CSV table of C-alpha atoms in Angstrom, one decimal:
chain,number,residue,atom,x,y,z
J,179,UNK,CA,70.3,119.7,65.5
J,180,UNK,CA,67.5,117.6,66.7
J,181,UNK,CA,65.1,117.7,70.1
J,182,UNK,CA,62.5,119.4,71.0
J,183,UNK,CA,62.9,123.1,71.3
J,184,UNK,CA,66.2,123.0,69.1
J,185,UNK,CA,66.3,124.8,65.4
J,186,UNK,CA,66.8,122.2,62.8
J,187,UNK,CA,69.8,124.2,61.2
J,188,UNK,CA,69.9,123.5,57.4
J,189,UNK,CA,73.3,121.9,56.0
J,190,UNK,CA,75.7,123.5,53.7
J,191,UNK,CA,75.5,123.7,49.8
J,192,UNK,CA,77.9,121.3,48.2
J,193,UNK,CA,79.6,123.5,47.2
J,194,UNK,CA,81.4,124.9,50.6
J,195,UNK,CA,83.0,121.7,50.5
J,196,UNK,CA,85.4,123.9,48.1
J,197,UNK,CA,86.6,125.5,50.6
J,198,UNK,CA,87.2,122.7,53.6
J,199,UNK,CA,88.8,120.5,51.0
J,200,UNK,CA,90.5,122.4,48.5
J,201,UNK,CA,92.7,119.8,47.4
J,202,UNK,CA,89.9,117.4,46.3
J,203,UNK,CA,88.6,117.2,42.6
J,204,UNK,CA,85.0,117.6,41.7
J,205,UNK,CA,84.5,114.3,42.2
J,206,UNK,CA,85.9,113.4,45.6
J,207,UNK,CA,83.8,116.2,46.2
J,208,UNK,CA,80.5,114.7,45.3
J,209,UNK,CA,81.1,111.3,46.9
J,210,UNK,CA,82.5,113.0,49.8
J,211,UNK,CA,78.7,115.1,49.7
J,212,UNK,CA,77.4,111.4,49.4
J,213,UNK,CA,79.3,110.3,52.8
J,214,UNK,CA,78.3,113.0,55.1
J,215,UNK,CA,76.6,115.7,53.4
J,216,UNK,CA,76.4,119.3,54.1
J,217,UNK,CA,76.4,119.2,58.1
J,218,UNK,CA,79.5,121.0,59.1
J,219,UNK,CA,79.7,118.6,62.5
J,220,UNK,CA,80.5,115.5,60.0
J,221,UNK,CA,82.6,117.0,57.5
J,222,UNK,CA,85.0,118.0,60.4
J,223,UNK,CA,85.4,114.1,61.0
J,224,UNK,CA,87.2,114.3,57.6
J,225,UNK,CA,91.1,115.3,57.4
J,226,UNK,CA,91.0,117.7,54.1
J,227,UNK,CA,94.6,117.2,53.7
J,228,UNK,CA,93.8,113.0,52.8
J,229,UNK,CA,91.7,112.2,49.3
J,230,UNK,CA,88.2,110.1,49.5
J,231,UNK,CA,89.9,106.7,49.8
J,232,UNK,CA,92.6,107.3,52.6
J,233,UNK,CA,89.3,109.6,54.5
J,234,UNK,CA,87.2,106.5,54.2
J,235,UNK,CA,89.7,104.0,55.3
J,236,UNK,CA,92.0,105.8,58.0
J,237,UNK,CA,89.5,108.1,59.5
J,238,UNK,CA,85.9,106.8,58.9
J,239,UNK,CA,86.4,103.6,59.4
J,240,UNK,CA,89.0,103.7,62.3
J,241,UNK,CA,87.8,101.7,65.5
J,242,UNK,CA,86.6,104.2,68.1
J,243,UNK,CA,85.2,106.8,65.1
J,244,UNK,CA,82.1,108.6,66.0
J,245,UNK,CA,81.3,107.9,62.3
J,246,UNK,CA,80.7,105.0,63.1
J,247,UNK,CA,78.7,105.3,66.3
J,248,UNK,CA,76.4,108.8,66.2
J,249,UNK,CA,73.2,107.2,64.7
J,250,UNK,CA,72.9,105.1,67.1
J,251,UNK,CA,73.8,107.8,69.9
J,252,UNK,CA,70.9,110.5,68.2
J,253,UNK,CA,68.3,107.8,68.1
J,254,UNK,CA,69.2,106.9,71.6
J,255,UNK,CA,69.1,110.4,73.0
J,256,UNK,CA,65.7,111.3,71.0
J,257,UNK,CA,63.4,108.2,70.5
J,258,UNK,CA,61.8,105.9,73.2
J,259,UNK,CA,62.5,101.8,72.1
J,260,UNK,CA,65.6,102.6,69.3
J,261,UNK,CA,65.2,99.2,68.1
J,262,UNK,CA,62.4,99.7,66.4
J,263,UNK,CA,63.4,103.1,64.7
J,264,UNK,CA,66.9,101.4,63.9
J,265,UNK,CA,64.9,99.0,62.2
J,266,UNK,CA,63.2,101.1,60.2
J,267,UNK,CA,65.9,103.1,59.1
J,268,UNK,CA,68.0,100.1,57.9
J,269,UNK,CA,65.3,99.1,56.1
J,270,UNK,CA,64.9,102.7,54.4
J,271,UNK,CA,68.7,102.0,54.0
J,272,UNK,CA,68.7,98.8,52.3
J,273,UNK,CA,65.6,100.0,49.8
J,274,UNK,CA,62.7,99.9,51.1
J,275,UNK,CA,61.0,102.6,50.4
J,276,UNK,CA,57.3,102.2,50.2
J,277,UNK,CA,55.2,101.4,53.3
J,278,UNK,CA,54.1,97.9,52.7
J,279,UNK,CA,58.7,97.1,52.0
J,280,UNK,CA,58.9,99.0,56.0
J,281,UNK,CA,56.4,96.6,57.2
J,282,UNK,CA,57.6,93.8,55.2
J,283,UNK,CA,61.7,93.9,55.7
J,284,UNK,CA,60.6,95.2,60.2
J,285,UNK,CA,57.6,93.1,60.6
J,286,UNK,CA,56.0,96.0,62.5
J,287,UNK,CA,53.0,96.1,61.7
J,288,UNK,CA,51.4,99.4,59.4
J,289,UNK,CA,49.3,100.5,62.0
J,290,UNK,CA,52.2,101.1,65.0
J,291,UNK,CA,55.0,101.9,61.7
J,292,UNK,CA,53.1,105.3,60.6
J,293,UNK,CA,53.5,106.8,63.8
J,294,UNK,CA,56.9,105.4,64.3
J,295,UNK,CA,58.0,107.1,60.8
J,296,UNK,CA,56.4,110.4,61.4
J,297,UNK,CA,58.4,110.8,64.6
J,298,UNK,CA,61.3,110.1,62.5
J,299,UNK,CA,59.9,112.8,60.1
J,300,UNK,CA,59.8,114.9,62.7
J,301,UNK,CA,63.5,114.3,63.6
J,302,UNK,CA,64.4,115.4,60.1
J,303,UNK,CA,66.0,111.7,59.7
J,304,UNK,CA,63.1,110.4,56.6
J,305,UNK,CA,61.2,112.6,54.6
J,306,UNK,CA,58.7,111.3,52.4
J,307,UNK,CA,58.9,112.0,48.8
J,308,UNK,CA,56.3,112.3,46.2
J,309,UNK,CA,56.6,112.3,42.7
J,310,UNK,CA,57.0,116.0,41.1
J,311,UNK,CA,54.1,114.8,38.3
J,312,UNK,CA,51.5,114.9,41.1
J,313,UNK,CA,49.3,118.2,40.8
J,314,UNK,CA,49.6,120.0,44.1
J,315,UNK,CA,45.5,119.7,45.0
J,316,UNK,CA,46.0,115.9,44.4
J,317,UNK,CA,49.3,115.6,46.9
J,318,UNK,CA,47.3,115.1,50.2
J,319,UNK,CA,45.5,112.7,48.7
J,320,UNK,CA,48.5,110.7,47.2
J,321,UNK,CA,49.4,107.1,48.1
J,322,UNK,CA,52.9,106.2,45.9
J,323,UNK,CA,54.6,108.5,48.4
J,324,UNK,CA,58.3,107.0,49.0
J,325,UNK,CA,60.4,106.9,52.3
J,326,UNK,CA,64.2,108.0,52.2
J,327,UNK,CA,66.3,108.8,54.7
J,328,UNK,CA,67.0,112.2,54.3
J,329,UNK,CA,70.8,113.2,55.2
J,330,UNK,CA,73.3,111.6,53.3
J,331,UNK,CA,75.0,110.5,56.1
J,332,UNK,CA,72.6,108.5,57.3
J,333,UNK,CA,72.5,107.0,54.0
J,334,UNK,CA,75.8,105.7,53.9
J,335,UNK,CA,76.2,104.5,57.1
J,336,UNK,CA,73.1,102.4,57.4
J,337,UNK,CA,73.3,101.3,53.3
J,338,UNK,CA,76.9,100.4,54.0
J,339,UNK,CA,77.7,99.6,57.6
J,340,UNK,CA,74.2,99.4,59.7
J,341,UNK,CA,74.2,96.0,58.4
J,342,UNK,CA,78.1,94.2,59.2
J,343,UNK,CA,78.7,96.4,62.6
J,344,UNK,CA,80.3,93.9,63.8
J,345,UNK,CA,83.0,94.0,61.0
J,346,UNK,CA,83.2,97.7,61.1
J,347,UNK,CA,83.9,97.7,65.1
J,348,UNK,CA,86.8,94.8,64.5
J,349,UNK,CA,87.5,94.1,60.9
J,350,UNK,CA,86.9,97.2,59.0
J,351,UNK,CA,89.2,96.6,56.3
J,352,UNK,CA,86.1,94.0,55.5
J,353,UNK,CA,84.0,96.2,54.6
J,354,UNK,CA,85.8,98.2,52.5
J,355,UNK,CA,85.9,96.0,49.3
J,356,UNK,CA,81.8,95.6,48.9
J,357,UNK,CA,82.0,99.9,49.8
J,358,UNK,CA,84.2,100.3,46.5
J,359,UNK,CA,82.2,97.9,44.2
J,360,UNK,CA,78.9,99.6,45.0
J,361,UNK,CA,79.9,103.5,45.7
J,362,UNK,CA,79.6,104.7,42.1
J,363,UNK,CA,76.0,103.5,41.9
J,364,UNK,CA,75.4,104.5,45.4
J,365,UNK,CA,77.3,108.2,45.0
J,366,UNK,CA,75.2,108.2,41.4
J,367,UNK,CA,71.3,107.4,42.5
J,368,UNK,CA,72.1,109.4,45.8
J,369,UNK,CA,74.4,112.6,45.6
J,370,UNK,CA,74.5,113.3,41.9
J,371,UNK,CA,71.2,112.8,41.6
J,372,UNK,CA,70.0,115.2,44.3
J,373,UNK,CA,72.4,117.6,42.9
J,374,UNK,CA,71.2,117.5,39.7
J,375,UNK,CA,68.0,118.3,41.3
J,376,UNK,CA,69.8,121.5,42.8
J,377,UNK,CA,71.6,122.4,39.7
J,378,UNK,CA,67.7,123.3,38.0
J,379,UNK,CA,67.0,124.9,40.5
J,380,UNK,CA,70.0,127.1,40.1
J,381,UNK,CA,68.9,127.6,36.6
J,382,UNK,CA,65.7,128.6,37.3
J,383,UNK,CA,67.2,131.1,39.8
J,384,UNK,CA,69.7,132.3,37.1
J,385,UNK,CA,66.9,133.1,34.8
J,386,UNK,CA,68.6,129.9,32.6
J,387,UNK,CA,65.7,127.5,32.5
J,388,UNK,CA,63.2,129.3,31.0
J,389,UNK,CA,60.2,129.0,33.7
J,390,UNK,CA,59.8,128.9,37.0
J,391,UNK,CA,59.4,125.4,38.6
J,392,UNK,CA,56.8,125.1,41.1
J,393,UNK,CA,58.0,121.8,42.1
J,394,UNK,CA,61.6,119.9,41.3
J,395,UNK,CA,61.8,116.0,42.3
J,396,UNK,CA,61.7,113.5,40.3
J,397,UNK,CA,59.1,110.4,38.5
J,398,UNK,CA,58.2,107.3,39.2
J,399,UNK,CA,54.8,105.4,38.4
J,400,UNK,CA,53.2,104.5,34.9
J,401,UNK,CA,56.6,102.0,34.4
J,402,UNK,CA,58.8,104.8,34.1
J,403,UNK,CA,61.3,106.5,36.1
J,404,UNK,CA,63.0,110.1,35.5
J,405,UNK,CA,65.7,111.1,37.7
J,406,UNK,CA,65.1,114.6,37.4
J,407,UNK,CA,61.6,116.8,36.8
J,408,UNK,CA,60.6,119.8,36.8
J,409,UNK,CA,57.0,121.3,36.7
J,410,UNK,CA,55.5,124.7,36.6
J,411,UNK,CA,51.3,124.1,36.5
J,412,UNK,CA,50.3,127.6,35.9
J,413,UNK,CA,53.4,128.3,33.4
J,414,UNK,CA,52.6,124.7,31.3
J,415,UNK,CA,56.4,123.8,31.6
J,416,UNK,CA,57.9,120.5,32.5
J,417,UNK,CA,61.2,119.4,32.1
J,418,UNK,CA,62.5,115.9,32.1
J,419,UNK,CA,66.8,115.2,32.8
J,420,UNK,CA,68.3,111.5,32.7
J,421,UNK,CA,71.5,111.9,35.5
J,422,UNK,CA,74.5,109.4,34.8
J,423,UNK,CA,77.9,108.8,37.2
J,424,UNK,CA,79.0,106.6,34.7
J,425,UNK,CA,83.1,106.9,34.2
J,426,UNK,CA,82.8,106.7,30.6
J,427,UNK,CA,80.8,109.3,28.0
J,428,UNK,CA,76.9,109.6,28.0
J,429,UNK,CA,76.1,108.2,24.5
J,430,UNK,CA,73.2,109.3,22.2
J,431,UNK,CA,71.1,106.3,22.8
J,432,UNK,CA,70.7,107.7,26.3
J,433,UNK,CA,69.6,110.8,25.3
J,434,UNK,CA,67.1,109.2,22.6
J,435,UNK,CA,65.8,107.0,25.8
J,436,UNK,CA,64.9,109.6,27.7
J,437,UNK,CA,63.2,111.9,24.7
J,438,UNK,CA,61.3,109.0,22.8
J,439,UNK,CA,60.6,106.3,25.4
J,440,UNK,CA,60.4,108.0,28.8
J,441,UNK,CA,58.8,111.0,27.6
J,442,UNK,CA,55.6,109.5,26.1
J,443,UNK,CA,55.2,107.6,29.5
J,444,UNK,CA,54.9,110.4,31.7
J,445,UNK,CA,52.8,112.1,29.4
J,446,UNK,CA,50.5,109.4,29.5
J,447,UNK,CA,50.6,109.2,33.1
J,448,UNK,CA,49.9,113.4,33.7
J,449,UNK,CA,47.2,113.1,31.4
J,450,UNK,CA,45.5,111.0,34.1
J,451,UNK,CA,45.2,114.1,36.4
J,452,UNK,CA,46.0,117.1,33.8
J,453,UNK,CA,45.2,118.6,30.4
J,454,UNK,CA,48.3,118.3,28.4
J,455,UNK,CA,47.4,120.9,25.7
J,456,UNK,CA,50.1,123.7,25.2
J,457,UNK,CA,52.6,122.7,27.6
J,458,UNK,CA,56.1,123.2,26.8
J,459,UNK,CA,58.6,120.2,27.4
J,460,UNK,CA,62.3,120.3,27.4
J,461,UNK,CA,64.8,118.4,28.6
J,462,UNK,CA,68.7,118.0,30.4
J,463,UNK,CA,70.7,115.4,30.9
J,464,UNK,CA,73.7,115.2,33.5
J,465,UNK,CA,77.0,113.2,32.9
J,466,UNK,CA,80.1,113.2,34.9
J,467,UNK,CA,82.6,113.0,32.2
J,468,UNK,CA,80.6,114.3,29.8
J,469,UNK,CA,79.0,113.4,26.2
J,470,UNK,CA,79.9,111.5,22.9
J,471,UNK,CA,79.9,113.6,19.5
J,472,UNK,CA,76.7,112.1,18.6
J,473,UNK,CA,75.3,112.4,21.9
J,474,UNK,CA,75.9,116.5,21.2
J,475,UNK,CA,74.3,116.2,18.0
J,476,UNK,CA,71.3,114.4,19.1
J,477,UNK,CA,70.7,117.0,22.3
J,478,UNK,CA,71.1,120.1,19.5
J,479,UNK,CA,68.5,118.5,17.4
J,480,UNK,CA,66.1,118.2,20.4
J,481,UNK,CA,67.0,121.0,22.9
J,482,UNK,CA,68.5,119.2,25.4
J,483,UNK,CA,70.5,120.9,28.0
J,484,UNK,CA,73.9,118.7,28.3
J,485,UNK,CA,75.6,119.5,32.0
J,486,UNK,CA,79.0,117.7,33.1
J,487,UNK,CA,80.2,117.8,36.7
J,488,UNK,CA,82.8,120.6,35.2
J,489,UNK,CA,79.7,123.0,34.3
J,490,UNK,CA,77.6,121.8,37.3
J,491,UNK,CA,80.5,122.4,40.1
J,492,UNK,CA,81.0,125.7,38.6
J,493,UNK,CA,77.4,126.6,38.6
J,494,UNK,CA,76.6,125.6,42.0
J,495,UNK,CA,79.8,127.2,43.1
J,496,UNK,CA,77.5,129.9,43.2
J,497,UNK,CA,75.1,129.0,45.7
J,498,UNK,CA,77.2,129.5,49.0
């Protein structure tokens, strides 16, 4: 997968996880796409006969698993001094994302950390994000562009257990308590929001969304931050989606968030670098259980596309 010479070989849609688990729900599904991601070598860590939980605490986590070893083994195999690029990426992995948080949480200075993340760009273990709200000839020129490590293995281990290895190698039923208490906001800002990402695209493909994105990401900048954009420059489309992991239903005042205090921020912030005139918004919002009444209401009124993990495992279903 990595090296020079080798094919970087693309992971698997979420949804073939259907078929090497086909005992786990929809949502075992998307925090097991949160663990290890679409690479077929770390989903065959897993035992599809166990749920999440019993994966996480009997197989993951068991002393002598290469889950808990292989970054370490990659970086060693690929990079000259690995403590500097292990440095980085548990910085990446404990939110840093910006240059000046790198330098700040590594103390290496900017000059020596730019080559030291484009190597790891090369690698295909960060990518660096901009925001979908950027016009294209403005990109190469852009300087709010955001680090994230970009397989979501990589993101669990080094958000979760990069930083108590020591626990992990002897005590792992340590770290499973603080795992629990923060894996629905981890599984929500990582893996449902990414496939959120791919369920517009999907729509797009299925002739469902109504333009043709030139770019899906998502917002940050002008104090505002959408989960989920999409753009079409030449078509004058852009639409805006709020994603929620929440177990309880996504209530109107959500949806009236995103519409009447988001929206005017972005617009204010593309009208910086675009002419606003005649585009077309519209809007989606993605819950795991779903909505209230007056949440459905409220997305009629406004056309707002309402998508549970029901509608968006069935949809995606179709991507394998």
């Amino acid at each position: 997968m990595f090296g020079g010479g080798q094919w970087h070989l693309r992971p698997l849609p979420f949804a073939a996880l259907r078929q090497f688990g086909p005992n786990w729900s929809a949502q075992e599904r998307v925090a097991i796409y949160a663990t290890v991601g679409g690479v077929p070598a770390y989903q065959e860590w897993l035992d599809p006969k166990l749920s999440y939980n019993d994966n996480l605490r009997d197989v993951l986590l068991s002393p002598g698993s290469l889950f808990t070893a292989e970054p370490e083994f990659l970086l060693y195999d690929e990079v000259r001094e690995p403590r500097n690029y292990l440095a980085i990426l548990k910085a990446i992995g404990g939110g840093a994302h910006t240059l000046a948080e790198i330098e700040q949480a590594t103390l290496i200075p900017k000059t020596n950390l730019v080559a030291y993340l484009t190597r790891l760009q090369e690698l295909y273990l960060v990518e660096r994000r901009l925001a979908a709200t950027i016009r294209p000839q403005a990109r190469h020129l852009a300087r709010n562009g955001r680090y994230h490590l970009a397989d979501p293995y990589f993101r669990f281990y080094f958000r979760f257990l990069a930083p108590r290895l020591a626990d992990v190698a002897y005590k792992p039923e340590r770290v499973l308590p603080g795992i629990r208490d923060q894996l629905r906001a981890f599984v929500g800002m990582s893996a449902w929001e990414q496939l959120s990402q791919q369920w517009v695209n999907w729509a797009a493909d299925a002739g469902q969304l109504g333009f043709t994105p030139e770019d899906v990401g998502a917002h940050w900048g002008g104090n505002v931050q959408v989960d989920v954009v999409a753009v079409s420059w030449t078509q004058k489309r852009l639409l805006l989606g709020e994603c929620k992991w929440q177990p309880d239903l996504v209530g109107r005042q959500v949806l009236r968030d995103l519409v009447e205090t988001k929206t005017p921020k972005v617009l204010a912030h593309l009208e910086q670098s675009a002419q606003l005139e005649g585009w077309q918004l519209s809007y989606a919002c993605f819950a795991r259980t779903g909505f209230t009444e007056a949440a459905r209401q409220y997305a009629t009124g406004h056309h707002i596309t309402l998508v549970d993990l029901t509608r968006l495992d069935s949809d995606l279903t179709g991507m394998v």
